[in-house]
Amino acid sequence: MTRRTTTTVNVGGVHIGSQAPVVVQSMTKVPTTDVARCVRQINRLVEAGCGLVRVAVPRRADTQALAKIVARVNVPLIADIHFSADRAVEAIEAGAAKIRLNPGNVKSRDDLHRIIDSARAHRVAVRIGVNEASIRDLSRAAVPPAQRTALMLKEMRQYVRIFEKRRFDPLVLSAKSSDTPRTIEVNRAIAEAFAYPIHLGLTHAGLPDDARIPSAVALGTLLAEGIGDTIRVSAAGDPVVETKIAVEILMSLGLLARRQVELVVCPTCARSEIDIVSLARKVKKAVAGIDKPLRIAVMGCIVNGPGEAADADLAVCAGKGKGFLYRHGRRIATVPEDRIIAELLRELAGL
Amino acid sequence: MTRRTTTTVNVGGVHIGSQAPVVVQSMTKVPTTDVARCVRQINRLVEAGCGLVRVAVPRRADTQALAKIVARVNVPLIADIHFSADRAVEAIEAGAAKIRLNPGNVKSRDDLHRIIDSARAHRVAVRIGVNEASIRDLSRAAVPPAQRTALMLKEMRQYVRIFEKRRFDPLVLSAKSSDTPRTIEVNRAIAEAFAYPIHLGLTHAGLPDDARIPSAVALGTLLAEGIGDTIRVSAAGDPVVETKIAVEILMSLGLLARRQVELVVCPTCARSEIDIVSLARKVKKAVAGIDKPLRIAVMGCIVNGPGEAADADLAVCAGKGKGFLYRHGRRIATVPEDRIIAELLRELAGL
């Protein structure tokens, strides 16, 4: 996969752009004024894989709390701004490394210039965030969905021009929609039109169980086409869950190194002679605590078993009452079914 | 999304190719000789959304059972063949509408010709299935992963040529790997090289929880690029789960019409003033039985709430202690928090 070439934006030491790895981010979901809880949630997000964390600061008390939070965490924070230029400037002064802004939601051009000048003075990056649900050009209900990609792109052009005219270029762009095809389409268009890094997200994707697949399809497609420099999965619930989904998407594409065991399992069919699913579940449980990027294959027949074994650190091809164990593709033992797990774990300890 | 133009292959009345909708398929996982269980599983798969079902027939008894199964189900069946030309011919004579074959696993050219001639005589389609785990060209362990896409494409070319020379063209092609980027890469290459429909799958993807995201990324990316005419998600477990994942992938891309309520939910942030997640869960539970493709938005603030409401059949934008209800984008009521669900359901009943 070749990443689309972009500029590089420095967000408090974390680089966003094609010269850097794709950064996972999420957003806190507790009151920003509850500094202790907020710090705890941020730390959990970092542990889960976030390289950046976003915090909403709708009120003056929130930007005041932000200064305290910044001082207590080891990750650059992004302030999420809507409507208020005062909040934006306060957040910048409080130590946000980046602010997220929909310029369409800021009242006046003067306000926008005030934010830009403050960001420049403090070396703070800006994400220009356009959202299908906030298109302001026209009464949105009147614009058929098929025409909204063009409208979002037009909005983005107008906003970018304001920043460029003011000679401000540490920009990251995002265009979000709750519709998967439109998210793909609008980001392809933005990738084509600009050289700035892109923040990807499928917005309002639903509860985690509903959000997982549309998010993987939308973000996965774009990433597989080289588009996207930082990503956020949006799901209603614990942001650690969002982060885990984002991490899984990146890992599946090889854009993030695995830290745990990867389990390759045949889906089973009428050829299976032993209960592969139970065996795989037991293996998964047994390796849950192992923080090594090993690949283990649990296969049920000789059609693809030896082939998958060749790519795995360890593998078992299980047939009637027994399993053939493989280490790095070489068959090392034949064991009775009830000894498969024990022998696999013994081998694992030796890797 | 524009589908890649392909030939059309008739599989017992179900059409595969760019002129037809993308067909979901899965595979039975009970002994084929257990006709009653097999029929039950096939019926469950059809109900879950399969337009085709594949059955493995490794033994003579399985192809005998297949004839009975064919007579008892209302969906075209695909026989999964490995190694044995006899099984292939028996399956065709038993009424399979398509057979899946890796020609590399069939012993001789004569055997392959015998299968092709039988398929032609019975108007049965053939899927040529290449699998990274069965590359036979070279000892596979010796071929670095980066070179396997080319190798799989080369194998596919050789196999297709055998069929074309025999003037047999109701072909569907598949190239599977357990690696997401390689699955994307090899299918892009095959889409470029041939005009036959493509069957997509990420093979050996693991237990359902592990298979979901890589499958959505691999299949979603290809489908979003117009590639793929029939899909199968491979997960170790109940094939109904595979089918549901496949259906979700297609629905997220608008390639399959929704039959249930779609829930748009804001992910919540520090701006939320009521517990949106609980509210969304309650709404989800309340609408679980409704088989209408309605869109319901549950939003937590005024930034994107009215915008999402505009696209939803029903929406609630919830703030401190109350919710604004919208029907087709028009605000229709303001209700206290504890009445939101009841009012939403009342509105729903009227749609």
XYZ file of C-alpha atoms in Angstrom:
702
model
C 0.000 0.000 0.000
C 1.401 3.399 -0.917
C 0.272 6.310 1.211
C -0.831 9.454 -0.566
C 1.887 12.096 -0.200
C 0.958 14.880 2.191
C 2.508 17.702 4.136
C 3.556 16.876 7.691
C 1.829 18.526 10.621
C 3.458 18.529 14.022
C 0.934 18.142 16.813
C 2.863 18.557 20.030
C 5.582 16.211 18.796
C 3.252 13.699 17.139
C 3.556 13.962 13.379
C 0.524 13.635 11.142
C 1.088 12.977 7.442
C 2.422 10.473 4.966
C 5.935 10.610 6.440
C 4.624 9.316 9.781
C 2.585 6.299 10.858
C -1.210 6.668 10.845
C -2.189 8.046 14.264
C -5.203 6.690 16.169
C -7.236 9.192 18.106
C -10.387 9.220 20.167
C -12.319 11.661 22.287
C -13.080 11.909 25.987
C -16.687 11.429 26.994
C -16.710 12.643 30.574
C -17.183 16.258 31.677
C -13.957 18.108 30.905
C -14.303 19.932 34.214
C -13.948 16.611 36.020
C -10.177 16.727 35.644
C -9.387 13.502 37.494
C -11.851 11.387 35.489
C -10.794 13.036 32.283
C -7.116 12.295 32.964
C -7.972 8.672 33.773
C -9.911 8.300 30.542
C -7.101 9.877 28.531
C -4.574 7.493 30.086
C -6.780 4.506 29.256
C -7.052 5.759 25.665
C -3.290 6.104 25.353
C -2.832 2.608 26.711
C -5.363 1.294 24.175
C -3.422 2.873 21.316
C -4.344 6.550 20.959
C -1.511 8.808 19.861
C -3.709 11.879 20.252
C -6.797 12.556 22.352
C -9.519 15.090 21.690
C -11.438 16.918 24.395
C -14.551 19.075 23.981
C -14.447 22.495 25.642
C -17.891 24.060 25.239
C -17.648 26.360 28.283
C -15.059 28.652 29.851
C -14.765 26.223 32.779
C -13.770 23.520 30.292
C -10.832 25.456 28.846
C -9.736 26.229 32.402
C -9.869 22.507 33.203
C -8.008 21.773 29.955
C -4.917 23.613 31.253
C -4.840 21.298 34.278
C -5.404 18.205 32.136
C -2.611 19.168 29.725
C -0.236 19.392 32.674
C -1.155 15.903 33.893
C -1.048 13.768 30.724
C 1.714 12.621 28.396
C -0.175 12.869 25.125
C -0.877 15.900 22.950
C -4.478 17.028 23.299
C -6.824 18.378 20.666
C -9.510 20.846 21.686
C -12.859 20.379 19.977
C -14.354 23.778 19.251
C -17.794 24.756 18.105
C -19.134 28.262 17.638
C -16.914 30.121 20.103
C -13.697 31.858 19.067
C -13.093 32.638 22.727
C -13.021 28.924 23.583
C -10.627 28.324 20.731
C -8.169 30.989 21.862
C -8.494 29.894 25.499
C -7.845 26.264 24.522
C -4.768 27.263 22.539
C -3.490 29.244 25.499
C -4.314 26.341 27.810
C -1.880 24.137 25.902
C -3.946 22.280 23.307
C -1.586 21.008 20.581
C -4.257 21.193 17.910
C -7.765 22.495 17.655
C -10.605 21.011 15.673
C -12.824 23.579 14.087
C -15.659 23.785 11.598
C -15.098 27.312 10.289
C -18.718 27.349 9.175
C -19.709 27.341 12.819
C -17.590 30.394 13.712
C -19.573 33.618 13.554
C -17.335 36.094 11.781
C -14.270 36.233 9.594
C -12.621 38.359 12.288
C -13.176 35.645 14.862
C -11.616 33.114 12.530
C -8.599 35.352 11.979
C -8.204 35.766 15.720
C -8.127 31.959 16.117
C -5.645 31.542 13.253
C -3.308 34.186 14.662
C -3.416 32.660 18.108
C -2.740 29.172 16.706
C 0.229 30.490 14.749
C 1.646 32.294 17.775
C 1.441 29.116 19.864
C 2.497 26.731 17.071
C -0.797 24.910 17.317
C -2.192 22.901 14.405
C -5.772 23.176 13.175
C -8.070 20.511 11.819
C -10.711 21.926 9.534
C -13.658 19.616 10.056
C -16.549 19.607 7.661
C -19.507 17.436 8.544
C -22.379 16.455 6.287
C -24.756 17.094 9.166
C -23.550 20.705 9.425
C -23.483 21.766 5.794
C -24.540 25.387 5.970
C -24.394 26.431 2.346
C -28.022 25.720 1.799
C -30.768 24.314 3.889
C -29.364 20.831 3.959
C -32.635 18.933 3.754
C -33.092 20.506 0.338
C -29.851 19.064 -1.004
C -30.178 15.494 -2.239
C -27.527 13.192 -0.712
C -25.886 12.585 -4.088
C -24.963 16.270 -4.345
C -23.545 16.645 -0.873
C -20.065 15.386 -1.693
C -19.612 18.310 -4.057
C -21.052 20.665 -1.460
C -18.698 19.434 1.269
C -15.738 19.756 -1.066
C -16.800 23.300 -1.965
C -17.088 24.206 1.715
C -13.658 22.737 2.366
C -12.127 24.789 -0.467
C -13.586 27.989 0.958
C -12.291 27.256 4.455
C -8.829 26.199 3.339
C -8.552 29.387 1.308
C -9.208 31.497 4.426
C -6.322 29.779 6.229
C -3.986 29.924 3.251
C -4.668 33.606 2.665
C -3.612 34.144 6.270
C -0.480 32.065 5.495
C -1.335 29.353 7.976
C -0.574 25.824 6.808
C -0.290 23.344 9.715
C -3.669 22.030 8.603
C -5.362 18.651 8.798
C -8.613 18.183 6.886
C -11.645 16.041 7.605
C -14.997 15.559 5.958
C -17.359 13.303 7.828
C -20.695 11.714 7.097
C -22.710 8.981 8.730
C -23.022 7.359 5.303
C -20.281 4.893 4.342
C -20.207 5.413 0.548
C -20.314 9.207 0.953
C -17.485 9.111 3.500
C -15.397 7.187 0.975
C -16.367 9.447 -1.905
C -15.797 12.779 -0.178
C -12.425 11.729 1.205
C -11.267 10.536 -2.202
C -12.237 13.977 -3.522
C -10.421 15.812 -0.724
C -7.347 13.628 -1.164
C -7.360 14.610 -4.822
C -7.850 18.315 -4.187
C -5.392 19.012 -1.340
C -1.964 17.985 -0.092
C -2.788 18.348 3.609
C -3.026 15.274 5.836
C -6.500 13.820 6.240
C -8.289 12.818 9.415
C -10.714 9.976 8.702
C -13.897 9.133 10.496
C -17.362 7.761 9.861
C -19.460 9.909 12.119
C -22.492 8.953 14.232
C -21.906 5.318 13.351
C -24.052 4.017 16.182
C -23.578 1.678 19.121
C -20.294 -0.289 18.958
C -21.913 -3.442 17.542
C -23.463 -1.415 14.742
C -20.459 0.864 14.196
C -17.770 -1.783 13.779
C -18.443 -2.974 10.223
C -19.408 0.333 8.568
C -16.344 1.965 10.188
C -14.056 -0.839 9.031
C -15.485 -0.597 5.517
C -15.254 3.205 5.273
C -11.890 3.726 6.948
C -10.423 0.467 5.635
C -11.265 1.315 2.027
C -9.699 4.750 2.251
C -6.595 3.521 4.079
C -6.194 0.712 1.541
C -6.189 3.411 -1.130
C -3.456 5.294 0.732
C -5.815 7.953 2.103
C -5.859 8.906 5.785
C -3.155 10.035 8.198
C -5.042 9.960 11.464
C -8.266 8.101 12.200
C -11.030 8.139 14.727
C -13.739 5.522 15.007
C -16.944 7.025 16.302
C -19.136 4.755 18.414
C -21.587 5.533 21.182
C -19.939 4.157 24.308
C -16.566 3.811 26.010
C -13.965 5.510 23.806
C -11.563 2.651 24.566
C -13.857 0.507 22.403
C -13.552 3.054 19.577
C -9.799 2.928 19.927
C -9.679 -0.855 19.805
C -11.725 -0.889 16.598
C -9.405 1.725 15.057
C -6.344 -0.275 16.091
C -7.806 -3.444 14.584
C -8.488 -1.669 11.290
C -4.894 -0.441 11.089
C -3.470 -3.824 12.077
C -5.532 -5.656 9.480
C -3.906 -3.504 6.808
C -0.418 -3.849 8.238
C -0.391 -0.119 9.066
C 0.261 -0.881 12.728
C 2.396 -3.654 14.120
C 0.558 -6.377 15.955
C 1.347 -6.727 19.644
C -0.680 -9.846 20.367
C -1.051 -13.310 18.970
C -2.923 -13.512 15.680
C -5.123 -16.549 15.259
C -5.669 -17.994 11.787
C -8.560 -20.441 11.928
C -10.211 -22.396 9.162
C -13.938 -21.663 9.055
C -14.608 -25.429 9.158
C -16.868 -27.293 6.771
C -18.234 -30.770 6.249
C -14.638 -31.984 5.971
C -13.833 -31.150 9.617
C -13.395 -34.234 11.748
C -12.909 -32.562 15.101
C -14.458 -29.527 16.788
C -12.148 -26.817 15.433
C -14.183 -23.959 16.881
C -13.837 -25.202 20.473
C -10.173 -25.897 19.869
C -9.652 -22.376 18.482
C -11.507 -20.831 21.416
C -9.309 -22.738 23.857
C -6.174 -21.652 22.031
C -7.395 -18.051 22.042
C -7.972 -18.193 25.777
C -4.607 -19.807 26.377
C -2.683 -17.161 24.423
C -4.685 -14.147 25.625
C -1.934 -12.952 27.947
C 0.922 -13.309 25.478
C 2.149 -9.966 24.175
C 4.084 -11.248 21.196
C 3.084 -10.775 17.561
C 2.963 -14.513 16.907
C 0.795 -16.128 14.263
C -0.908 -19.364 15.244
C -2.993 -21.389 12.805
C -5.723 -23.800 13.844
C -6.775 -25.746 10.786
C -9.198 -28.575 10.221
C -8.041 -30.413 7.126
C -5.186 -31.060 4.779
C -6.452 -28.832 1.956
C -5.076 -25.564 3.301
C -3.654 -26.666 6.654
C -0.019 -27.205 5.674
C -0.045 -23.998 3.614
C -1.224 -21.873 6.526
C 1.205 -23.722 8.794
C 4.026 -22.575 6.542
C 3.271 -18.936 7.380
C 2.592 -19.482 11.055
C 4.942 -19.581 14.000
C 2.920 -22.497 15.298
C 0.107 -24.466 13.749
C -2.102 -27.428 14.364
C -3.854 -29.312 11.589
C -6.415 -31.397 13.357
C -7.993 -34.553 12.011
C -9.864 -37.498 13.473
C -8.700 -37.690 17.091
C -5.272 -36.205 16.522
C -3.392 -33.105 15.546
C -0.233 -32.498 13.551
C 1.828 -29.754 15.142
C 3.956 -27.436 13.016
C 6.625 -24.960 14.069
C 7.584 -22.408 11.392
C 6.056 -24.660 8.766
C 7.847 -27.861 9.756
C 5.839 -30.722 11.146
C 7.251 -31.456 14.587
C 4.812 -33.857 16.234
C 1.602 -35.831 16.014
C -0.417 -35.624 19.218
C -3.722 -37.073 20.394
C -6.629 -34.615 20.375
C -6.721 -34.180 24.149
C -3.046 -33.196 24.229
C -3.175 -30.563 21.458
C -3.559 -27.503 23.712
C -0.936 -28.643 26.206
C 1.608 -29.377 23.489
C 0.851 -26.126 21.688
C 1.437 -24.170 24.898
C 4.667 -26.053 25.560
C 5.886 -25.134 22.071
C 4.713 -21.559 22.543
C 6.778 -21.190 25.700
C 9.835 -22.122 23.662
C 9.320 -19.458 20.993
C -20.051 3.128 -6.761
C -19.663 1.666 -10.223
C -19.321 -2.087 -10.422
C -16.602 -3.477 -12.633
C -18.182 -4.864 -15.806
C -18.173 -8.662 -15.918
C -19.762 -11.519 -17.763
C -22.899 -12.961 -16.172
C -22.907 -16.507 -14.833
C -26.183 -18.277 -14.207
C -26.051 -20.477 -11.118
C -29.312 -22.350 -11.027
C -31.259 -19.149 -11.729
C -29.165 -16.902 -9.487
C -27.067 -14.565 -11.611
C -23.515 -13.677 -10.638
C -21.904 -10.676 -12.283
C -22.098 -6.921 -12.643
C -25.604 -7.075 -14.143
C -26.944 -8.653 -10.947
C -26.840 -7.726 -7.253
C -23.860 -8.986 -5.240
C -24.799 -12.439 -3.926
C -24.013 -13.494 -0.345
C -22.972 -17.072 0.170
C -21.825 -19.265 3.010
C -20.998 -22.896 3.578
C -22.561 -25.668 5.607
C -20.561 -26.942 8.544
C -22.367 -30.134 9.460
C -21.712 -33.547 7.931
C -23.217 -33.514 4.443
C -24.453 -37.048 5.009
C -26.674 -35.753 7.804
C -29.269 -34.602 5.296
C -31.826 -33.287 7.776
C -29.313 -31.134 9.693
C -27.768 -29.950 6.469
C -31.142 -28.876 5.067
C -31.933 -27.066 8.323
C -28.620 -25.196 8.206
C -29.144 -24.281 4.551
C -32.601 -22.922 5.327
C -31.203 -20.825 8.184
C -28.544 -19.476 5.838
C -31.113 -18.518 3.220
C -33.191 -16.771 5.858
C -30.090 -14.864 7.025
C -29.443 -13.634 3.497
C -27.575 -16.273 1.496
C -28.471 -16.427 -2.170
C -26.232 -19.451 -2.675
C -24.976 -22.110 -0.275
C -21.846 -24.225 -0.618
C -21.532 -27.775 0.628
C -18.370 -29.882 0.906
C -18.552 -33.369 -0.606
C -15.288 -35.140 0.256
C -16.687 -38.709 0.034
C -18.959 -40.674 -2.249
C -21.587 -40.741 0.524
C -21.569 -36.936 0.516
C -22.408 -36.597 -3.169
C -25.174 -39.163 -2.654
C -26.509 -37.058 0.218
C -26.182 -33.941 -1.950
C -28.805 -35.262 -4.372
C -31.274 -35.571 -1.493
C -30.391 -32.118 -0.169
C -30.815 -30.503 -3.590
C -34.311 -31.945 -3.756
C -35.249 -30.492 -0.395
C -34.016 -26.883 -0.548
C -35.004 -23.813 -2.552
C -31.562 -22.377 -3.125
C -28.935 -23.322 -5.700
C -26.113 -25.307 -4.114
C -22.414 -25.189 -4.842
C -20.348 -28.328 -4.346
C -16.916 -27.769 -2.839
C -14.450 -30.109 -4.503
C -10.900 -30.997 -3.636
C -8.694 -33.543 -5.319
C -11.359 -35.868 -6.678
C -12.710 -35.595 -10.222
C -15.153 -38.372 -9.370
C -16.693 -36.260 -6.579
C -16.964 -33.328 -8.983
C -18.795 -35.315 -11.638
C -21.007 -36.984 -9.033
C -21.870 -33.580 -7.517
C -22.760 -32.191 -10.939
C -24.969 -35.206 -11.604
C -26.493 -34.833 -8.127
C -27.770 -31.377 -9.059
C -25.150 -28.929 -7.841
C -25.627 -25.626 -9.712
C -21.963 -24.733 -9.500
C -18.814 -26.424 -8.349
C -15.870 -24.829 -6.633
C -12.569 -26.231 -7.723
C -8.881 -25.502 -7.330
C -7.586 -27.036 -10.572
C -4.185 -27.290 -8.940
C -5.613 -29.927 -6.653
C -6.945 -32.107 -9.466
C -4.488 -34.821 -10.432
C -4.476 -34.848 -14.218
C -5.472 -32.726 -17.178
C -7.760 -35.568 -18.282
C -9.585 -35.434 -14.967
C -10.047 -31.713 -15.352
C -11.406 -32.163 -18.893
C -13.833 -34.777 -17.607
C -15.136 -32.286 -15.015
C -15.415 -29.480 -17.564
C -17.331 -31.652 -20.014
C -19.712 -32.826 -17.337
C -20.294 -29.241 -16.128
C -21.029 -28.139 -19.692
C -23.435 -31.013 -20.292
C -25.359 -30.153 -17.118
C -25.112 -26.348 -17.523
C -23.253 -26.091 -14.254
C -20.970 -23.144 -13.485
C -17.468 -23.480 -12.104
C -15.614 -21.310 -9.640
C -11.878 -21.525 -10.055
C -10.554 -21.015 -6.547
C -6.929 -20.211 -5.955
C -5.797 -20.008 -2.356
C -2.541 -18.611 -1.068
C -2.290 -21.552 1.288
C -2.409 -23.972 -1.650
C -0.015 -22.350 -4.099
C 1.650 -25.317 -5.715
C 3.988 -23.688 -8.204
C 6.865 -23.770 -5.829
C 7.343 -24.852 -2.297
C 5.315 -22.010 -0.834
C 7.414 -21.416 2.248
C 10.220 -20.452 -0.106
C 8.176 -17.688 -1.745
C 8.212 -14.425 0.189
C 4.695 -13.070 0.800
C 5.312 -10.012 -1.375
C 5.729 -12.242 -4.438
C 2.683 -14.386 -3.881
C 0.199 -12.047 -5.525
C 2.050 -12.483 -8.811
C 2.198 -16.216 -8.252
C -1.526 -16.494 -7.570
C -2.294 -14.426 -10.653
C -0.037 -16.658 -12.732
C -1.779 -19.786 -11.418
C -5.148 -18.232 -12.214
C -4.077 -17.456 -15.768
C -2.981 -21.055 -16.316
C -6.244 -22.453 -14.961
C -8.475 -20.063 -16.872
C -6.623 -20.965 -20.058
C -7.436 -24.660 -19.565
C -11.150 -23.850 -19.332
C -11.100 -21.388 -22.207
C -9.274 -23.823 -24.466
C -12.079 -26.277 -23.740
C -14.527 -23.458 -24.654
C -16.065 -23.337 -21.207
C -16.893 -19.871 -19.933
C -19.500 -19.916 -17.116
C -16.620 -19.149 -14.778
C -16.342 -17.303 -11.477
C -12.865 -16.575 -10.136
C -11.564 -16.321 -6.599
C -8.166 -15.794 -5.047
C -8.079 -16.025 -1.295
C -5.537 -15.294 1.372
C -5.712 -14.948 5.134
C -3.861 -11.652 4.740
C -5.992 -8.527 4.250
C -3.654 -6.410 2.073
C -2.809 -9.413 -0.122
C -6.497 -10.245 -0.545
C -7.084 -6.697 -1.753
C -4.034 -6.697 -3.992
C -4.622 -10.055 -5.666
C -8.277 -9.304 -6.355
C -7.424 -5.943 -7.886
C -4.998 -7.802 -10.142
C -7.559 -10.435 -11.100
C -10.204 -7.781 -11.735
C -7.748 -6.106 -14.091
C -6.787 -9.312 -15.901
C -10.167 -10.994 -16.487
C -13.778 -10.158 -17.279
C -15.268 -13.044 -15.275
C -17.228 -12.359 -12.086
C -15.216 -12.496 -8.881
C -16.025 -14.320 -5.669
C -14.511 -12.454 -2.701
C -13.394 -13.866 0.590
C -10.753 -13.381 3.248
C -9.961 -16.945 4.176
C -9.173 -18.430 7.600
C -10.055 -15.095 9.185
C -10.455 -16.576 12.648
C -13.177 -16.689 15.265
C -16.091 -14.306 14.513
C -14.842 -11.550 16.843
C -11.461 -11.593 15.144
C -12.814 -12.076 11.611
C -15.292 -9.203 11.526
C -12.973 -6.218 11.019
C -10.387 -7.765 8.672
C -13.236 -9.175 6.562
C -15.018 -5.817 6.453
C -11.767 -4.084 5.494
C -10.797 -6.590 2.785
C -14.212 -7.158 1.223
C -15.380 -3.592 1.844
C -12.376 -2.080 0.085
C -12.793 -4.279 -2.964
C -16.552 -3.761 -3.169
C -16.078 0.002 -2.790
C -13.784 -0.197 -5.801
C -16.468 -2.043 -7.759
C -14.810 -5.447 -7.439
C -16.728 -8.515 -6.283
C -19.919 -10.168 -7.498
C -20.460 -12.743 -4.782
C -18.956 -12.739 -1.292
C -18.357 -15.133 1.520
C -17.158 -14.160 4.967
C -15.128 -16.932 6.521
C -15.321 -17.257 10.301
C -14.923 -20.247 12.563
C -18.415 -20.849 13.946
C -22.054 -20.820 12.959
C -22.263 -19.917 9.254
C -25.276 -17.726 10.027
C -22.819 -15.390 11.774
C -20.682 -15.306 8.603
C -23.770 -14.452 6.605
C -24.775 -11.633 8.921
C -21.321 -10.069 8.652
C -21.462 -10.331 4.860
C -24.930 -8.772 4.806
C -23.746 -5.907 7.020
C -20.801 -5.226 4.724
C -23.083 -5.019 1.685
C -25.647 -2.872 3.486
C -23.009 -0.417 4.684
C -22.084 0.206 1.049
C -25.655 0.443 -0.138
C -25.198 -2.763 -2.169
C -28.065 -4.428 -0.343
C -31.264 -2.785 0.823
C -31.696 -2.529 4.563
C -34.564 -4.456 6.032
C -34.294 -3.241 9.615
C -34.077 0.047 11.420
C -30.751 1.837 11.120
C -29.626 3.703 14.200
C -27.524 6.841 13.816
C -26.069 7.747 17.209
C -23.671 10.498 18.150
C -20.609 9.070 19.865
C -21.150 11.517 22.750
C -18.508 13.820 24.183
C -18.097 16.278 26.998
C -20.968 18.245 25.482
C -23.540 15.516 26.200
C -25.956 16.441 28.932
C -27.895 13.194 29.150
C -26.922 9.540 28.908
C -27.153 9.093 25.140
C -25.711 5.577 25.177
C -28.443 4.233 27.469
C -31.038 6.068 25.451
C -29.676 4.594 22.198
C -29.627 1.094 23.693
C -33.239 1.464 24.775
C -34.239 2.684 21.331
C -32.360 -0.214 19.739
C -34.195 -2.692 21.941
C -37.528 -1.038 21.250
C -37.134 -1.161 17.457
C -35.530 -4.614 17.282
C -38.675 -6.256 15.960
C -39.464 -3.656 13.313
C -38.733 -4.875 9.788
C -38.754 -1.512 8.057
C -35.699 0.250 6.642
C -36.213 3.314 8.818
C -33.411 5.603 9.900
C -33.556 6.826 13.487
C -31.051 9.314 14.892
C -30.251 9.640 18.578
C -28.140 12.741 19.025
C -26.728 14.501 22.059
C -26.222 18.117 21.089
C -27.162 20.852 18.696
C -23.931 20.759 16.667
C -24.913 17.918 14.367
C -28.267 16.897 15.803
C -30.599 18.883 13.522
C -28.488 17.904 10.481
C -28.784 14.191 11.193
C -32.453 14.677 11.996
C -32.953 16.066 8.504
C -31.920 12.724 6.989
C -33.736 10.549 9.503
C -37.298 9.325 9.531
C -37.325 10.039 13.236
C -34.785 11.712 15.469
C -34.278 12.853 18.991
C -31.773 15.537 19.957
C -31.461 15.214 23.677
C -30.273 17.919 26.026
C -30.527 18.563 29.748
C -33.633 16.715 30.911
C -35.472 16.883 27.611
C -35.500 15.786 24.013
C -36.528 17.481 20.793
C -38.319 15.038 18.524
C -38.055 15.324 14.741
C -40.034 13.573 12.020
C -38.496 13.742 8.547
C -36.366 16.652 9.684
C -39.168 18.755 11.137
C -39.238 19.376 14.853
C -42.553 18.050 16.101
C -42.310 18.054 19.888
C -40.281 18.743 22.995
C -40.633 15.995 25.583
C -39.194 15.408 29.050
C -36.335 12.902 29.211
C -38.402 10.105 30.757
C -40.981 10.325 27.940
C -38.532 10.213 25.021
C -38.776 6.465 24.327
C -42.553 6.345 24.681
C -43.049 9.304 22.342
C -40.544 7.961 19.855
C -42.391 4.636 19.745
C -45.713 6.397 19.335
C -44.310 8.312 16.372
C -42.769 5.147 14.982
C -46.110 3.380 15.000
C -47.469 6.176 12.810
C -44.778 5.861 10.129
